[in-house]
PDB file of C-alpha atoms in Angstrom:
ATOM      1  CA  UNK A   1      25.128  -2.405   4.172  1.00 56.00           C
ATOM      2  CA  UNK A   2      21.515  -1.575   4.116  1.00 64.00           C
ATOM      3  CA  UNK A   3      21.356  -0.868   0.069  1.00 66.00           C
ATOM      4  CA  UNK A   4      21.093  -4.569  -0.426  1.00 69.00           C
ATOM      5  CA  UNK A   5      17.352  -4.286   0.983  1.00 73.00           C
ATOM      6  CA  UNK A   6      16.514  -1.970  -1.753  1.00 76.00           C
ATOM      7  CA  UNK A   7      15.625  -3.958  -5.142  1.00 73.00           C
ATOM      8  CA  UNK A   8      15.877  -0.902  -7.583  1.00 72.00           C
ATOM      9  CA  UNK A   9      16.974  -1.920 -11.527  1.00 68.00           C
ATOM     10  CA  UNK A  10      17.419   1.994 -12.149  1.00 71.00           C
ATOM     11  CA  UNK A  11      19.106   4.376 -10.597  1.00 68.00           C
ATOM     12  CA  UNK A  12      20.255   5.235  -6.983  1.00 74.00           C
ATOM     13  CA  UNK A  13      18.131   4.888  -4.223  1.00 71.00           C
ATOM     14  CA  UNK A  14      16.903   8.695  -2.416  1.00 79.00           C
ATOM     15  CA  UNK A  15      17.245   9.634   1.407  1.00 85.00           C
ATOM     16  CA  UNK A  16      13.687   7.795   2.462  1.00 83.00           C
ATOM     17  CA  UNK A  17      14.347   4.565   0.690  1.00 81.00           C
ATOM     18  CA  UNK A  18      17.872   4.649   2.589  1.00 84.00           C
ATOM     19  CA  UNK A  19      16.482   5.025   6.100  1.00 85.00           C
ATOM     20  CA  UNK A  20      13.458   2.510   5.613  1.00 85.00           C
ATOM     21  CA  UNK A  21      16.139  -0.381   4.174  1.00 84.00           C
ATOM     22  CA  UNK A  22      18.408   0.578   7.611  1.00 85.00           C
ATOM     23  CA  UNK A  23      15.471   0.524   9.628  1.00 85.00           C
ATOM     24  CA  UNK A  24      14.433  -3.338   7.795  1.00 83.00           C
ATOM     25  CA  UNK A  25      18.522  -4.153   8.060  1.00 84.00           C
ATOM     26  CA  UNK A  26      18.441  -3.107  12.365  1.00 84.00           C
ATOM     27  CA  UNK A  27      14.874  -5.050  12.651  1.00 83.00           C
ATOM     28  CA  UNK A  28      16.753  -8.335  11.044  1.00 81.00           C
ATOM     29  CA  UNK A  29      20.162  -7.757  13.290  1.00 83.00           C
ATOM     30  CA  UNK A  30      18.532  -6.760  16.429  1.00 83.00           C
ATOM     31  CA  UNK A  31      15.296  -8.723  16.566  1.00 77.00           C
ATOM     32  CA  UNK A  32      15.215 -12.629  17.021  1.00 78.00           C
ATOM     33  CA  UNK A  33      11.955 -13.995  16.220  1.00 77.00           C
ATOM     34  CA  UNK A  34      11.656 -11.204  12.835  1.00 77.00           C
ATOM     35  CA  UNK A  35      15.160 -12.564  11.707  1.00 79.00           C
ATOM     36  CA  UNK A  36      14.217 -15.790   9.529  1.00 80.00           C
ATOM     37  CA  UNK A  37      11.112 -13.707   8.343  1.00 79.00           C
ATOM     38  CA  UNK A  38      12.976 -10.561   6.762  1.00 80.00           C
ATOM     39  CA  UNK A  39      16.410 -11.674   5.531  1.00 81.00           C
ATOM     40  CA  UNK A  40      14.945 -12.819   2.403  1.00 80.00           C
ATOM     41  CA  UNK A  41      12.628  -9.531   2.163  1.00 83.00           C
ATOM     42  CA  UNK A  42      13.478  -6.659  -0.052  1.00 84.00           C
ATOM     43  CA  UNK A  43      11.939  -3.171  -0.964  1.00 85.00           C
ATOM     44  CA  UNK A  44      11.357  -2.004  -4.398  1.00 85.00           C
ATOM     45  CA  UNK A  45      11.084   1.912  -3.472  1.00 86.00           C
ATOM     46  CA  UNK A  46       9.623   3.808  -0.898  1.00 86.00           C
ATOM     47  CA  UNK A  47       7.615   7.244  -0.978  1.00 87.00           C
ATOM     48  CA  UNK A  48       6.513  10.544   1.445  1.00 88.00           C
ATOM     49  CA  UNK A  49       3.541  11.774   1.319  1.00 88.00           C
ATOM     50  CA  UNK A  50       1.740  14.657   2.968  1.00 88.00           C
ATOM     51  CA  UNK A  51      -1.576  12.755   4.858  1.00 84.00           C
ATOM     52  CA  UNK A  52      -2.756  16.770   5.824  1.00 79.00           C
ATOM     53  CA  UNK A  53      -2.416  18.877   8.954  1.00 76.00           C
ATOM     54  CA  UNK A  54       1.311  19.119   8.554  1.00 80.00           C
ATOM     55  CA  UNK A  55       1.251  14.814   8.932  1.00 85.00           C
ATOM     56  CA  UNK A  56       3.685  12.567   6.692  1.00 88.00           C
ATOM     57  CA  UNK A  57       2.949   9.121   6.106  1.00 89.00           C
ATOM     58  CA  UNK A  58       5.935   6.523   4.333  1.00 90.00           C
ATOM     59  CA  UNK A  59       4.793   4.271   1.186  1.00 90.00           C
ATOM     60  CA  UNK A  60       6.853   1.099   0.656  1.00 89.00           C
ATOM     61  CA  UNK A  61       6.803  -0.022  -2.094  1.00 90.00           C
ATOM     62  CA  UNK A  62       7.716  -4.042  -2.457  1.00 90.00           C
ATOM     63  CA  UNK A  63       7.866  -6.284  -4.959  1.00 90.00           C
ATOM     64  CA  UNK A  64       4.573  -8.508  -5.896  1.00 90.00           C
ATOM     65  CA  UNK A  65       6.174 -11.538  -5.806  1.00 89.00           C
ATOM     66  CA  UNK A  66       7.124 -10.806  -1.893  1.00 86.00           C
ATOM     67  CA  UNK A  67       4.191  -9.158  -0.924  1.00 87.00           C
ATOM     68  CA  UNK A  68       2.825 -12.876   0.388  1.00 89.00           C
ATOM     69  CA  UNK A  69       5.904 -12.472   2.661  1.00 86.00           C
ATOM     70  CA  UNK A  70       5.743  -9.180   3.549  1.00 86.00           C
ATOM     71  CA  UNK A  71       1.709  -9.787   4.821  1.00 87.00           C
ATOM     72  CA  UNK A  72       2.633 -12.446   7.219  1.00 87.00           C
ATOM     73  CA  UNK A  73       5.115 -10.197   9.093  1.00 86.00           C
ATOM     74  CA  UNK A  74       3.178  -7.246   8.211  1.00 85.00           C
ATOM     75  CA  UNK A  75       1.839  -5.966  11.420  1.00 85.00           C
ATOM     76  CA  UNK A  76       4.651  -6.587  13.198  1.00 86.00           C
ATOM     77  CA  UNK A  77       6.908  -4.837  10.869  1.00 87.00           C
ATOM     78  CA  UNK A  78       4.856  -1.869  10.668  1.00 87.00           C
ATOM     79  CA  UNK A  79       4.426  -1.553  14.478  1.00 85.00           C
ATOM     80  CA  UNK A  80       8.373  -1.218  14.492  1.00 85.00           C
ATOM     81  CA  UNK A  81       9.030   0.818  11.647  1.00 86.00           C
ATOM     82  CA  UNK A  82       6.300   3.307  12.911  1.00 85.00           C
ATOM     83  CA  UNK A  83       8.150   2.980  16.507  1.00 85.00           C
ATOM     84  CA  UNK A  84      11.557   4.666  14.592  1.00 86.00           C
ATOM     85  CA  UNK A  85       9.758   6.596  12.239  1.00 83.00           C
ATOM     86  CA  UNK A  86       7.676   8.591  14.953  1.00 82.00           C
ATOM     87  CA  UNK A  87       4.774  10.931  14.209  1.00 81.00           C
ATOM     88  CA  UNK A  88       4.695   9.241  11.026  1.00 86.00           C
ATOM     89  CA  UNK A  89       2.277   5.852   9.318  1.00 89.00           C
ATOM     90  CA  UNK A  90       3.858   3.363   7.250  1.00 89.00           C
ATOM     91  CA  UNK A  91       1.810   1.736   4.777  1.00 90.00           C
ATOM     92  CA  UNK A  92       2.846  -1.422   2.411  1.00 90.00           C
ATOM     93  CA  UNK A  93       1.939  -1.748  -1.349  1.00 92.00           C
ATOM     94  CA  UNK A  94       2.854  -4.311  -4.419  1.00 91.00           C
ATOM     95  CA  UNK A  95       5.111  -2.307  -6.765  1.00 90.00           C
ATOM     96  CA  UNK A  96       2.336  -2.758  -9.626  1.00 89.00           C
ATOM     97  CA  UNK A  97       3.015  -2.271 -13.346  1.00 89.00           C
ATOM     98  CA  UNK A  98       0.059  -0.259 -15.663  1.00 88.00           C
ATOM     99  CA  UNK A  99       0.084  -1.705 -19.365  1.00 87.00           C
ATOM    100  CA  UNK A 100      -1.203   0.814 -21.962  1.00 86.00           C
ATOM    101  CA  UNK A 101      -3.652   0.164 -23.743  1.00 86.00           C
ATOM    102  CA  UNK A 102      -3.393  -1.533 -27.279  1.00 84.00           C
ATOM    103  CA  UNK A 103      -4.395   0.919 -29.740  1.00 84.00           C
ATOM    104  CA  UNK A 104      -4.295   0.539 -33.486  1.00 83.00           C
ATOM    105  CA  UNK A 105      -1.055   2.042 -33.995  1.00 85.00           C
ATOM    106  CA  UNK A 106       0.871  -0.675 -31.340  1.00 82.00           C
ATOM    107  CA  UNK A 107       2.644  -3.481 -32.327  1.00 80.00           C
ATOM    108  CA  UNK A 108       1.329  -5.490 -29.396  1.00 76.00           C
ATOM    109  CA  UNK A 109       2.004  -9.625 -29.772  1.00 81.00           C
ATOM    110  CA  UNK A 110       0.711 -10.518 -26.904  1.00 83.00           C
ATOM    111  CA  UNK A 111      -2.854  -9.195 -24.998  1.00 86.00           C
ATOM    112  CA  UNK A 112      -2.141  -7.341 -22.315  1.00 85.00           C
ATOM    113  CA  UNK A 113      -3.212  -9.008 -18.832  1.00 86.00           C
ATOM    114  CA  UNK A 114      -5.953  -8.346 -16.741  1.00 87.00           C
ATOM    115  CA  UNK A 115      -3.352  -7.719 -13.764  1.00 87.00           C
ATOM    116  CA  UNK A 116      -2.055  -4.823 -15.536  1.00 88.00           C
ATOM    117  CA  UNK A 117      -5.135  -3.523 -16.373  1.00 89.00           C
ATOM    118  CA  UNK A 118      -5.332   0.159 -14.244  1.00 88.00           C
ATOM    119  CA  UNK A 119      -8.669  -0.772 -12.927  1.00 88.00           C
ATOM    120  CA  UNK A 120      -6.944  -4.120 -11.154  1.00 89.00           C
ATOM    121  CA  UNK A 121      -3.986  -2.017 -10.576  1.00 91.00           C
ATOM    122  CA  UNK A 122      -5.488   0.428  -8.193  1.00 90.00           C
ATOM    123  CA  UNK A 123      -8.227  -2.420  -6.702  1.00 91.00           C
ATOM    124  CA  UNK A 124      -5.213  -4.743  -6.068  1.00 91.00           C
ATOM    125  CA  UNK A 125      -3.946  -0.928  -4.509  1.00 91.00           C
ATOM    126  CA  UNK A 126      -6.804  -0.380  -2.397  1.00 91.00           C
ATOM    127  CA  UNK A 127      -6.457  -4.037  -0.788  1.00 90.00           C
ATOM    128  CA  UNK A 128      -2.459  -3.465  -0.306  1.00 89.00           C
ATOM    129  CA  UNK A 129      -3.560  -0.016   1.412  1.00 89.00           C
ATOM    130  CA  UNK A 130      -6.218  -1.396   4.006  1.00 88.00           C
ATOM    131  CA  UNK A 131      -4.350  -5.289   4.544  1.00 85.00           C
ATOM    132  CA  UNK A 132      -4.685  -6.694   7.540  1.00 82.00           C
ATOM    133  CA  UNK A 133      -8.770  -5.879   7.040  1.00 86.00           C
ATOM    134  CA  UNK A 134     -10.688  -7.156   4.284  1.00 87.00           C
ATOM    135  CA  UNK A 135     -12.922  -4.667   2.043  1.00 87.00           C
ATOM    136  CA  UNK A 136     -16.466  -5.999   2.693  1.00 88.00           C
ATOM    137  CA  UNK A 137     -18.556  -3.577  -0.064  1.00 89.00           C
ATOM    138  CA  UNK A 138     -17.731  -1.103  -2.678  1.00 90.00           C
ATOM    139  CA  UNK A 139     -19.888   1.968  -3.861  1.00 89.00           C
ATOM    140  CA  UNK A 140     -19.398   4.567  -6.562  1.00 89.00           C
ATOM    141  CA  UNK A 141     -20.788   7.358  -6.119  1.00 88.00           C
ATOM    142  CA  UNK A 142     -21.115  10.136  -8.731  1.00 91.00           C
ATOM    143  CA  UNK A 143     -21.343  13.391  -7.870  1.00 87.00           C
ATOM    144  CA  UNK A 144     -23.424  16.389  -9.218  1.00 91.00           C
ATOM    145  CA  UNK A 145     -20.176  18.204 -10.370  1.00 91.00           C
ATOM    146  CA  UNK A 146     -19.473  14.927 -12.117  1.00 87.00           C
ATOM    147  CA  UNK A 147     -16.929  13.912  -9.358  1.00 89.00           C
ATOM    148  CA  UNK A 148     -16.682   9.705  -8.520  1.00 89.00           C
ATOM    149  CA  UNK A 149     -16.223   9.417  -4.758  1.00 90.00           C
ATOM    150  CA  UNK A 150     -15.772   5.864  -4.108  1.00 89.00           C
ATOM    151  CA  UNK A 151     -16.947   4.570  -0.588  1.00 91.00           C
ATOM    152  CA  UNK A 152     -15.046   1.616   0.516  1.00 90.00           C
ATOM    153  CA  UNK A 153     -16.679  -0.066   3.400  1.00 90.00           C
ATOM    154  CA  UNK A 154     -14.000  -2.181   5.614  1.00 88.00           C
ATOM    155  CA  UNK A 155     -14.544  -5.027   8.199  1.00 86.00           C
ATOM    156  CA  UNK A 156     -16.321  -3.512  11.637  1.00 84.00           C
ATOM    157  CA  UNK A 157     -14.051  -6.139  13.087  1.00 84.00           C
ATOM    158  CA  UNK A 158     -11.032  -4.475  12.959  1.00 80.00           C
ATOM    159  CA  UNK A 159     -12.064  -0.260  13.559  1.00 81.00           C
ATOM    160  CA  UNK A 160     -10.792   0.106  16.660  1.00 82.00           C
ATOM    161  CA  UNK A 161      -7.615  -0.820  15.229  1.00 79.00           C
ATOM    162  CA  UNK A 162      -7.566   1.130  11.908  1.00 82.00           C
ATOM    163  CA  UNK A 163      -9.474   4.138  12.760  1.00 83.00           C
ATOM    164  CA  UNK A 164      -6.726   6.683  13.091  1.00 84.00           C
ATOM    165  CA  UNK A 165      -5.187   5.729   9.806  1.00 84.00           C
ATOM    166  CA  UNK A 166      -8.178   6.503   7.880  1.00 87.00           C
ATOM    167  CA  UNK A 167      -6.804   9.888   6.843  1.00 88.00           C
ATOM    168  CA  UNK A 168      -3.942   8.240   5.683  1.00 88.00           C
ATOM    169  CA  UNK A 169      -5.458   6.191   3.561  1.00 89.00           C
ATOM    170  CA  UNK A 170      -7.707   8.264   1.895  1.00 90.00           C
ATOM    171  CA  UNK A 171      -4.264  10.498   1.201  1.00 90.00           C
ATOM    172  CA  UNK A 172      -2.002   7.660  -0.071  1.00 90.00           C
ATOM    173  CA  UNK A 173      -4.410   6.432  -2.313  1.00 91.00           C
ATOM    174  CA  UNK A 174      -5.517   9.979  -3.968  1.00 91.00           C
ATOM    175  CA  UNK A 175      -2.068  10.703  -4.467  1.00 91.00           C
ATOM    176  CA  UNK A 176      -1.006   7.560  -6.002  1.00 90.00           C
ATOM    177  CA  UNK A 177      -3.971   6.982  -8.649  1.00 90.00           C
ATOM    178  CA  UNK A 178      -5.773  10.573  -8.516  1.00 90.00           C
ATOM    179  CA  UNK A 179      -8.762   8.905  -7.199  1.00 90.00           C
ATOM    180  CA  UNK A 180     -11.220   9.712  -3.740  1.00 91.00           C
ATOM    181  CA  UNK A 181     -12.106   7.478  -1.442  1.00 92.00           C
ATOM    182  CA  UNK A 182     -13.560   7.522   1.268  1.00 92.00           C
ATOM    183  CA  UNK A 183     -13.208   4.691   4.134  1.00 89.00           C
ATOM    184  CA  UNK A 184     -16.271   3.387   6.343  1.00 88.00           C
ATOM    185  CA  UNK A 185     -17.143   0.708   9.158  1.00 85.00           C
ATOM    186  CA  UNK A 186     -20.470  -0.307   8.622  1.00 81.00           C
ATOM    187  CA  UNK A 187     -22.196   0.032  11.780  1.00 73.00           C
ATOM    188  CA  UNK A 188     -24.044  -3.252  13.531  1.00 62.00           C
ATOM    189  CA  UNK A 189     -27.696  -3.221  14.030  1.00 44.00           C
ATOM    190  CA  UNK A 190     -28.197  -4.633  17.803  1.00 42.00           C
ATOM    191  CA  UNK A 191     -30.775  -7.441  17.483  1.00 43.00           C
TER     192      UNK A 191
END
């Protein structure tokens, strides 16, 4: 009954994506007020990944069009899906499509969107990764090997709630674009 919450156009849907849509289905039976809220919700695809130090952390993956939905209930929902997935973070992102781009050889009609684009792609990512905080500054930082570290400073507002997930999202987001970040609170100057 719970492979209805699962929006997939290909293929069947893997062990993870099975017990995130039955955790989503027992939230919408067995809670009141998150009832309204998630029966229309569904989930594109959802992902393990290895955060480190023997931690997992689950990826859902939803579609863009619900994501508006999904961040209203968002805190909530990952509060209780953390609850029943125990020792392990649950993180929300837009399932976000990457256009090539045209070459010389492609029959391309039409020009390719700047929302496909992979640089909007894995910005739109980073904001996904960090919601309910807002990214306040941005710095790319190159390396002497040539590496680009890319220091993402986040609202102080909000680090006593997000602090232990930093490691998470520093691993979610190299795995899924090949990129490092690193996270930051910029610290207040008493005046």
């Amino acid at each position: 009954m719970a492979s209805h919450k699962i929006a997939k156009k290909n293929g069947t849907a893997d062990e993870i994506e099975l017990s995130v849509a039955q955790a989503l289905f027992d939230l919408e039976n067995n809670v009141n007020d998150l009832k309204s809220e998630l029966k229309p919700l569904q989930i594109s695809s959802a992902k393990e990944v290895e955060t480190g130090s023997g931690k997992k952390a689950i990826v859902v993956f939803v579609p863009v069009p619900q994501l508006k939905a999904f961040h209203k209930i968002q805190q909530r929902l990952t509060r209780e899906l953390e609850k029943k997935f125990s020792d392990r973070h649950v993180v929300f992102v837009a399932q976000r499509r990457i256009m090539a781009k045209p070459t010389r050889n492609s029959r391309v009609k039409q020009q390719r969107p700047r929302s496909r684009t992979l640089t909007s792609v894995h910005e739109k990512l980073l904001e996904d990764l960090v919601y309910p905080t807002e990214i306040t500054g941005k710095r790319t930082r190159v390396q002497t090997d040539q590496r680009r570290v890319i220091k993402v400073f986040l609202d102080a507002k909000d680090s006593t709630s997000l602090e232990y997930k930093l490691d998470t999202f520093v691993a979610v987001y190299k795995r899924l674009t090949g990129k490092e970040v690193v996270f930051e609170f910029p610290a207040h100057h008493a005046e």
